[in-house]
Amino acid sequence: MSLSPEQQAEIDALRANPQQTLRTVAPGMEKHLYLAHPVLDHGFVRVIDYMGDDAAICQAARVSYGKGTKSVQNDEGLIRYLMRHWHSTPFEMCEVKLHVKLPVFVARQWIRHRTANVNEYSARYSILDREFYIPAPEHVAAQSRVNNQGRGEVLQGDEAARVLEILKADSARCYDHYEQMISQDGQQGLARELARMNLPANIYTQWYWKVDLHNLFHFLRLRADAHAQYEIRAYADVICGIVADWVPYAWRAFEDYRMNAASLSAQMVDCVRRMLRGEQVTQENSGMSAREWREFQDIVGL
Amino acid sequence: MSLSPEQQAEIDALRANPQQTLRTVAPGMEKHLYLAHPVLDHGFVRVIDYMGDDAAICQAARVSYGKGTKSVQNDEGLIRYLMRHWHSTPFEMCEVKLHVKLPVFVARQWIRHRTANVNEYSARYSILDREFYIPAPEHVAAQSRVNNQGRGEVLQGDEAARVLEILKADSARCYDHYEQMISQDGQQGLARELARMNLPANIYTQWYWKVDLHNLFHFLRLRADAHAQYEIRAYADVICGIVADWVPYAWRAFEDYRMNAASLSAQMVDCVRRMLRGEQVTQENSGMSAREWREFQDIVGL
Amino acid sequence: MSLSPEQQAEIDALRANPQQTLRTVAPGMEKHLYLAHPVLDHGFVRVIDYMGDDAAICQAARVSYGKGTKSVQNDEGLIRYLMRHWHSTPFEMCEVKLHVKLPVFVARQWIRHRTANVNEYSARYSILDREFYIPAPEHVAAQSRVNNQGRGEVLQGDEAARVLEILKADSARCYDHYEQMISQDGQQGLARELARMNLPANIYTQWYWKVDLHNLFHFLRLRADAHAQYEIRAYADVICGIVADWVPYAWRAFEDYRMNAASLSAQMVDCVRRMLRGEQVTQENSGMSAREWREFQDIVGL
Amino acid sequence: MSLSPEQQAEIDALRANPQQTLRTVAPGMEKHLYLAHPVLDHGFVRVIDYMGDDAAICQAARVSYGKGTKSVQNDEGLIRYLMRHWHSTPFEMCEVKLHVKLPVFVARQWIRHRTANVNEYSARYSILDREFYIPAPEHVAAQSRVNNQGRGEVLQGDEAARVLEILKADSARCYDHYEQMISQDGQQGLARELARMNLPANIYTQWYWKVDLHNLFHFLRLRADAHAQYEIRAYADVICGIVADWVPYAWRAFEDYRMNAASLSAQMVDCVRRMLRGEQVTQENSGMSAREWREFQDIVGL
């Protein structure tokens, strides 16, 4: 991560200056405000603003006039009920705004989550910084042999070295050429909106991203999952930690009913019932394909 | 408007208890928090929470690290530029959450604005209050003769009296029957989800409504417009006042470039140019239909 | 259901007139086009148009140039894989447009599904018909004692009769008054946008509703569920039958992985594993609340 | 554009095989189906499917049972009225599905239009083709001196030659290295999800993009505008031609009331009125900034 001294000074100034508000304040979130949580080699996640807390979820679900007179225990119970029964609108009543610095290929996956607000740094208007994602050696991995869209073993020795060398050299050369093309020193200088096309997908970009808690949970379920590409998962994992501090009840409900939950197909439910009655169930008499059967075994721990 | 003493006490308690935050605070909005602005005979609009201010719009547009070092004058200029050139995403970076009490027929128009978050009081789960919208005499108007979906002159005398009598009597009778049907006194009591179907569309409901500033401006442009039905316009007008206090630069830009702006068709632009060159333009040589020509005359003040 | 002879003639004319197209045609859907499937006492669902079929889901998932050379078996396998692993975008590539006639209180639940396109019959502009939903006797049920937002036993005898009498009489009276208020016979006539507020929520409205298959599945999972209010479930059930004819592979995948699937919380997964290892698990040592434990017992059939 | 013989054969096969349907058929659109309209050096736009036509817009606006008995003239008048008065939902009743091949930097602008459905070719799963956008010499332009996010004069001579050489050489080298890294010849082969990060933003990708007509018009208004970057405008222009054939009435209304219309601010409206009354209006007494005044002069042709 690379914050300039000026940027760090701006962050420090903002954190030094609390103000009074009548709004709901989430103490667990105040401690994160403006700080840059490092992700990958040059990226970060910063909380710029937030709206609501656990109590706000309940307040909206009850359409109440004040904070409600219900006990804290009732709040957690209500939140767990809402999550378990797929009520989405009360979770939409919390909102968070993040400043994220991330490689372009990660940004391209991230933007597919459409129900969010985004302002991205414009490479038509501005000049991008010379910052590229170069994976740490333990993340330079081979194509998976079992999963067409995943990675397998970590590359070793010469092959790993060659990969890192290529990524570094091509990034540097492409950026040098980018600078040469836009330079107005002794020439007109190519339009920035054109020159940017020479930059590879591991260059870093930045954006402000604002999303409600329901849609953020959806993002985290998909992107903090073991099947997500490591580089976006690294961001999702940092955001998970922030959400756990912001809305602890909602976070625990999300863990229990989404992240660590399992979806059993009709056939899987039937097999569990038969097995609990003592029946011997095999893939052959399960009604599942070989692939589903393996997924089932993973879930029930056989 | 009818807040119970308990509701008023909850509001007072919330307003008596400021807390410290590191977030952006909009002083013009703090003064509105939780207060119930009356609308129509029993309705209200209350600000429950907000995120951002004028500076937050600029901060997102610039994807900046802090508040930015730009002058206040620059901020207003940037906001006006963004509004004039239809940049929508920076305005999406502000968010507001309202608690609204409104008649069902107004709620049915309002909900058509889809890009918002809503939690409505559930008449499957709870019992609705005996509160119905009965228009003030100056709003009891005849069907318009020129506009199929509007109202014309205010009704007078017996006809007006009959209307008000019908509305009051039918509301009261339908509610009495609603209560009789759900009563568990000496009978089982009809399910609330069924009994509610006997209630007319002037009964009041309530909801929490959360929306970003861009979509709120879109709502206000359509619903604070002279062609909107008076009853939803009454809500939009109150919200306009709140937004003007919250984000004064954005509000003035919205007034100049949306609310009080005019959209000229290709034909209208052509006519203005010809007229400014001194040409005599009539409907016949304007390329417009009679209806468009009248709309054009309204815009250019002829 | 009440189609006038003119309406029926229009439908017959449309069905008598096939045309040639190069687009994908789903034979199972052609047979439904324009026909009014009756729902409740006066409602219906009609398919007005559709886009795509099972093959179109696969074609988009593969971003292919033609229909693809893959076998039909591969198509079903791919669709089941996409559904099981929560891939939503390929299902968004199918679209359906329905004409629905439905009571207002059902419309109010339905409209909460925001990712859809709607044109509703305007009661500001037009006069509503005298058609009200009066439940069949077997659907006039008491408030549930165990579920705050559900219904329990069917009402019997005098109580049931009183309910039906109230609903019929109030509907008729409110509609009579609606007609009196808007009448221009010997008076000016109240604006339609005002008069409509006297009509109860069991009056029928109509709309065109257009939605993609992914969002339609989400609608059906919630509204064809046993916990949905009967009156909206009646519409969802009819649409389920239509979808099963339109995209049979996607429908079966939806049945197996959504409708008849079960979501096990982290605690439930743990209990299943312990039980399959022969451990005695009770609510006390399950980590679940009493309510969750009952839900768990329902799923695993204990 | 580069379709392989197999791809062309698939397209020919689809076009050779009309089928019968009861749905609305738009003859102007049938002629486009499946054909690849070339854009830029290797890109294309293909219509894969569509729903609706001009009559379908009117049918939904009227919530009618059949095609309606209104005359064709009425249909065009209604469509113009709907467009002029910002009615959006009837236009949402038409839908189109496109297959687009486009450079990644264009895809990144395009995807910001969120209300659409997208399936993109996956570079995690598949290997990208060696196809890069290299601008034609007349599009290699300098950074604009007046517009921070635009381009100015076309580059000449050596500078232009250097730019094209850089773009070609860097594309080729980065792709060579991409292939070397993923090769499984004598090595494990880097995961595709990692190797893709070495590819610059001028590489071509592909997607299926499905959108309703209202949101497509919004896309075209912004992207077929003179201020849009040339490379995305090239796609928008091709789509404009397709839409004009598909829904000719809606297209003309869009041209008159959006594309060739002008939005006058409150101050501009005031100035037009004053000028038409014969008053001498200058920037100084106009209430506009210098920049707005220039925009005003452009509109009114002074």
Short mmCIF file of N, CA and C in Angstrom, two decimals, chain D residues 175-266:
data_model
loop_
_atom_site.label_atom_id
_atom_site.label_comp_id
_atom_site.label_asym_id
_atom_site.label_seq_id
_atom_site.Cartn_x
_atom_site.Cartn_y
_atom_site.Cartn_z
N TYR D 175 0.82 -10.60 -25.38
CA TYR D 175 0.10 -11.82 -25.71
C TYR D 175 1.05 -13.02 -25.82
N ASP D 176 2.21 -12.80 -26.41
CA ASP D 176 3.22 -13.88 -26.45
C ASP D 176 3.51 -14.39 -25.03
N HIS D 177 3.69 -13.47 -24.14
CA HIS D 177 4.01 -13.85 -22.75
C HIS D 177 2.83 -14.52 -22.07
N TYR D 178 1.64 -14.06 -22.38
CA TYR D 178 0.41 -14.71 -21.87
C TYR D 178 0.42 -16.17 -22.29
N GLU D 179 0.68 -16.41 -23.57
CA GLU D 179 0.70 -17.79 -24.06
C GLU D 179 1.82 -18.60 -23.41
N GLN D 180 2.99 -17.97 -23.26
CA GLN D 180 4.10 -18.69 -22.61
C GLN D 180 3.74 -19.07 -21.19
N MET D 181 3.09 -18.17 -20.47
CA MET D 181 2.81 -18.44 -19.06
C MET D 181 1.78 -19.55 -18.88
N ILE D 182 0.77 -19.60 -19.76
CA ILE D 182 -0.27 -20.63 -19.57
C ILE D 182 0.10 -21.95 -20.24
N SER D 183 1.14 -21.95 -21.05
CA SER D 183 1.52 -23.17 -21.76
C SER D 183 1.78 -24.32 -20.77
N GLN D 184 1.30 -25.51 -21.14
CA GLN D 184 1.56 -26.68 -20.29
C GLN D 184 2.59 -27.58 -20.96
N ASP D 185 3.33 -26.99 -21.84
CA ASP D 185 4.34 -27.72 -22.60
C ASP D 185 5.66 -27.66 -21.85
N GLY D 186 5.97 -28.72 -21.12
CA GLY D 186 7.22 -28.76 -20.38
C GLY D 186 7.19 -28.00 -19.07
N GLN D 187 6.02 -27.57 -18.68
CA GLN D 187 5.87 -26.87 -17.40
C GLN D 187 4.43 -27.05 -16.94
N GLN D 188 4.12 -26.60 -15.71
CA GLN D 188 2.77 -26.78 -15.20
C GLN D 188 1.78 -25.86 -15.90
N GLY D 189 2.19 -24.61 -16.11
CA GLY D 189 1.28 -23.66 -16.76
C GLY D 189 0.53 -22.82 -15.73
N LEU D 190 0.71 -21.52 -15.83
CA LEU D 190 0.08 -20.60 -14.88
C LEU D 190 -1.44 -20.65 -15.03
N ALA D 191 -2.14 -20.47 -13.92
CA ALA D 191 -3.61 -20.40 -13.95
C ALA D 191 -4.05 -19.27 -14.89
N ARG D 192 -5.09 -19.55 -15.68
CA ARG D 192 -5.57 -18.54 -16.64
C ARG D 192 -6.06 -17.28 -15.93
N GLU D 193 -6.65 -17.47 -14.73
CA GLU D 193 -7.17 -16.31 -13.99
C GLU D 193 -6.05 -15.35 -13.59
N LEU D 194 -4.81 -15.87 -13.53
CA LEU D 194 -3.67 -15.00 -13.23
C LEU D 194 -3.01 -14.47 -14.50
N ALA D 195 -2.86 -15.34 -15.48
CA ALA D 195 -2.13 -14.96 -16.69
C ALA D 195 -2.81 -13.79 -17.39
N ARG D 196 -4.14 -13.74 -17.34
CA ARG D 196 -4.88 -12.68 -18.04
C ARG D 196 -4.48 -11.27 -17.58
N MET D 197 -3.90 -11.17 -16.39
CA MET D 197 -3.58 -9.83 -15.89
C MET D 197 -2.45 -9.17 -16.68
N ASN D 198 -1.79 -9.95 -17.52
CA ASN D 198 -0.71 -9.38 -18.33
C ASN D 198 -1.24 -8.76 -19.64
N LEU D 199 -2.52 -8.87 -19.89
CA LEU D 199 -3.08 -8.42 -21.17
C LEU D 199 -3.56 -6.98 -21.10
N PRO D 200 -3.17 -6.15 -22.06
CA PRO D 200 -3.55 -4.73 -22.02
C PRO D 200 -5.04 -4.53 -22.38
N ALA D 201 -5.51 -3.32 -22.12
CA ALA D 201 -6.93 -3.01 -22.20
C ALA D 201 -7.45 -2.90 -23.62
N ASN D 202 -6.59 -3.02 -24.63
CA ASN D 202 -7.10 -3.00 -26.00
C ASN D 202 -7.39 -4.40 -26.53
N ILE D 203 -7.22 -5.43 -25.69
CA ILE D 203 -7.60 -6.78 -26.14
C ILE D 203 -9.13 -6.85 -26.24
N TYR D 204 -9.59 -7.67 -27.17
CA TYR D 204 -11.04 -7.82 -27.35
C TYR D 204 -11.61 -8.86 -26.40
N THR D 205 -12.78 -8.56 -25.89
CA THR D 205 -13.59 -9.51 -25.15
C THR D 205 -14.94 -9.61 -25.86
N GLN D 206 -15.84 -10.44 -25.34
CA GLN D 206 -17.17 -10.60 -25.94
C GLN D 206 -18.19 -10.73 -24.83
N TRP D 207 -19.40 -10.31 -25.10
CA TRP D 207 -20.48 -10.60 -24.17
C TRP D 207 -21.84 -10.62 -24.84
N TYR D 208 -22.75 -11.28 -24.15
CA TYR D 208 -24.17 -11.15 -24.45
C TYR D 208 -24.69 -10.03 -23.56
N TRP D 209 -25.40 -9.11 -24.16
CA TRP D 209 -25.92 -7.95 -23.41
C TRP D 209 -27.40 -7.81 -23.73
N LYS D 210 -28.21 -7.83 -22.70
CA LYS D 210 -29.67 -7.77 -22.89
C LYS D 210 -30.18 -6.57 -22.12
N VAL D 211 -31.05 -5.78 -22.78
CA VAL D 211 -31.45 -4.51 -22.18
C VAL D 211 -32.83 -4.14 -22.69
N ASP D 212 -33.60 -3.40 -21.90
CA ASP D 212 -34.91 -2.94 -22.38
C ASP D 212 -34.72 -1.63 -23.15
N LEU D 213 -35.74 -1.28 -23.92
CA LEU D 213 -35.59 -0.15 -24.85
C LEU D 213 -35.40 1.18 -24.11
N HIS D 214 -36.05 1.36 -22.97
CA HIS D 214 -35.87 2.60 -22.22
C HIS D 214 -34.42 2.76 -21.80
N ASN D 215 -33.85 1.72 -21.24
CA ASN D 215 -32.46 1.81 -20.80
C ASN D 215 -31.49 1.83 -21.98
N LEU D 216 -31.87 1.22 -23.09
CA LEU D 216 -31.04 1.31 -24.30
C LEU D 216 -31.02 2.75 -24.82
N PHE D 217 -32.18 3.40 -24.82
CA PHE D 217 -32.21 4.81 -25.24
C PHE D 217 -31.30 5.66 -24.34
N HIS D 218 -31.34 5.40 -23.06
CA HIS D 218 -30.48 6.14 -22.15
C HIS D 218 -29.00 5.92 -22.49
N PHE D 219 -28.66 4.66 -22.75
CA PHE D 219 -27.29 4.31 -23.18
C PHE D 219 -26.93 5.08 -24.46
N LEU D 220 -27.85 5.09 -25.43
CA LEU D 220 -27.54 5.71 -26.72
C LEU D 220 -27.43 7.23 -26.59
N ARG D 221 -28.27 7.81 -25.73
CA ARG D 221 -28.19 9.26 -25.56
C ARG D 221 -26.81 9.67 -25.06
N LEU D 222 -26.25 8.88 -24.15
CA LEU D 222 -24.94 9.22 -23.60
C LEU D 222 -23.80 8.78 -24.51
N ARG D 223 -23.93 7.62 -25.15
CA ARG D 223 -22.80 7.02 -25.85
C ARG D 223 -22.78 7.31 -27.34
N ALA D 224 -23.91 7.72 -27.92
CA ALA D 224 -23.88 8.17 -29.31
C ALA D 224 -23.70 9.69 -29.36
N ASP D 225 -23.46 10.29 -28.22
CA ASP D 225 -23.27 11.73 -28.13
C ASP D 225 -21.85 12.12 -28.59
N ALA D 226 -21.75 13.32 -29.11
CA ALA D 226 -20.45 13.79 -29.62
C ALA D 226 -19.37 13.81 -28.54
N HIS D 227 -19.77 13.88 -27.25
CA HIS D 227 -18.77 13.92 -26.18
C HIS D 227 -18.31 12.53 -25.74
N ALA D 228 -18.96 11.49 -26.20
CA ALA D 228 -18.55 10.14 -25.82
C ALA D 228 -17.23 9.81 -26.52
N GLN D 229 -16.46 8.92 -25.92
CA GLN D 229 -15.20 8.50 -26.56
C GLN D 229 -15.54 7.82 -27.89
N TYR D 230 -14.75 8.13 -28.92
CA TYR D 230 -15.05 7.62 -30.26
C TYR D 230 -15.30 6.11 -30.27
N GLU D 231 -14.49 5.35 -29.53
CA GLU D 231 -14.54 3.90 -29.66
C GLU D 231 -15.87 3.31 -29.16
N ILE D 232 -16.48 3.90 -28.12
CA ILE D 232 -17.79 3.37 -27.70
C ILE D 232 -18.88 3.96 -28.59
N ARG D 233 -18.66 5.17 -29.09
CA ARG D 233 -19.64 5.80 -29.99
C ARG D 233 -19.80 4.99 -31.27
N ALA D 234 -18.71 4.36 -31.70
CA ALA D 234 -18.79 3.54 -32.91
C ALA D 234 -19.79 2.40 -32.72
N TYR D 235 -19.83 1.82 -31.50
CA TYR D 235 -20.82 0.78 -31.21
C TYR D 235 -22.23 1.38 -31.12
N ALA D 236 -22.31 2.51 -30.42
CA ALA D 236 -23.63 3.14 -30.23
C ALA D 236 -24.23 3.51 -31.59
N ASP D 237 -23.41 3.98 -32.51
CA ASP D 237 -23.94 4.38 -33.82
C ASP D 237 -24.53 3.19 -34.56
N VAL D 238 -23.85 2.05 -34.49
CA VAL D 238 -24.38 0.86 -35.15
C VAL D 238 -25.71 0.44 -34.52
N ILE D 239 -25.78 0.52 -33.19
CA ILE D 239 -27.02 0.13 -32.51
C ILE D 239 -28.14 1.11 -32.86
N CYS D 240 -27.82 2.39 -33.01
CA CYS D 240 -28.83 3.37 -33.43
C CYS D 240 -29.50 2.92 -34.73
N GLY D 241 -28.70 2.48 -35.68
CA GLY D 241 -29.25 2.04 -36.96
C GLY D 241 -30.17 0.85 -36.80
N ILE D 242 -29.81 -0.06 -35.91
CA ILE D 242 -30.63 -1.24 -35.66
C ILE D 242 -31.96 -0.84 -35.02
N VAL D 243 -31.90 0.04 -34.04
CA VAL D 243 -33.13 0.46 -33.34
C VAL D 243 -34.07 1.19 -34.29
N ALA D 244 -33.50 2.00 -35.19
CA ALA D 244 -34.34 2.73 -36.15
C ALA D 244 -35.13 1.76 -37.03
N ASP D 245 -34.56 0.60 -37.32
CA ASP D 245 -35.28 -0.41 -38.10
C ASP D 245 -36.29 -1.20 -37.27
N TRP D 246 -35.97 -1.35 -36.02
CA TRP D 246 -36.79 -2.19 -35.12
C TRP D 246 -38.08 -1.47 -34.71
N VAL D 247 -37.95 -0.24 -34.17
CA VAL D 247 -39.10 0.51 -33.64
C VAL D 247 -39.06 1.92 -34.23
N PRO D 248 -39.45 2.06 -35.51
CA PRO D 248 -39.24 3.35 -36.20
C PRO D 248 -39.95 4.54 -35.54
N TYR D 249 -41.15 4.35 -34.96
CA TYR D 249 -41.82 5.48 -34.31
C TYR D 249 -41.07 5.91 -33.05
N ALA D 250 -40.73 4.93 -32.24
CA ALA D 250 -40.02 5.24 -31.00
C ALA D 250 -38.68 5.89 -31.32
N TRP D 251 -38.04 5.42 -32.37
CA TRP D 251 -36.75 5.98 -32.75
C TRP D 251 -36.88 7.45 -33.13
N ARG D 252 -37.90 7.78 -33.94
CA ARG D 252 -38.06 9.19 -34.34
C ARG D 252 -38.39 10.07 -33.14
N ALA D 253 -39.22 9.55 -32.25
CA ALA D 253 -39.53 10.32 -31.03
C ALA D 253 -38.25 10.53 -30.22
N PHE D 254 -37.44 9.50 -30.11
CA PHE D 254 -36.17 9.61 -29.38
C PHE D 254 -35.26 10.65 -30.03
N GLU D 255 -35.19 10.64 -31.35
CA GLU D 255 -34.36 11.64 -32.03
C GLU D 255 -34.85 13.06 -31.72
N ASP D 256 -36.17 13.26 -31.83
CA ASP D 256 -36.71 14.61 -31.67
C ASP D 256 -36.67 15.09 -30.23
N TYR D 257 -36.96 14.20 -29.28
CA TYR D 257 -37.12 14.65 -27.89
C TYR D 257 -35.92 14.34 -27.00
N ARG D 258 -34.94 13.63 -27.51
CA ARG D 258 -33.76 13.35 -26.69
C ARG D 258 -32.47 13.71 -27.46
N MET D 259 -32.17 12.96 -28.49
CA MET D 259 -30.89 13.10 -29.18
C MET D 259 -30.67 14.51 -29.71
N ASN D 260 -31.67 15.05 -30.36
CA ASN D 260 -31.54 16.37 -30.97
C ASN D 260 -32.27 17.44 -30.16
N ALA D 261 -32.68 17.12 -28.97
CA ALA D 261 -33.33 18.08 -28.09
C ALA D 261 -32.25 18.82 -27.30
N ALA D 262 -32.67 19.89 -26.64
CA ALA D 262 -31.74 20.65 -25.80
C ALA D 262 -32.40 20.91 -24.47
N SER D 263 -31.62 20.83 -23.42
CA SER D 263 -32.13 21.14 -22.10
C SER D 263 -31.70 22.56 -21.75
N LEU D 264 -32.69 23.42 -21.54
CA LEU D 264 -32.39 24.81 -21.17
C LEU D 264 -32.53 24.98 -19.67
N SER D 265 -31.51 25.52 -19.04
CA SER D 265 -31.58 25.80 -17.61
C SER D 265 -32.59 26.92 -17.36
N ALA D 266 -32.94 27.12 -16.08
CA ALA D 266 -33.84 28.21 -15.72
C ALA D 266 -33.33 29.53 -16.27
#
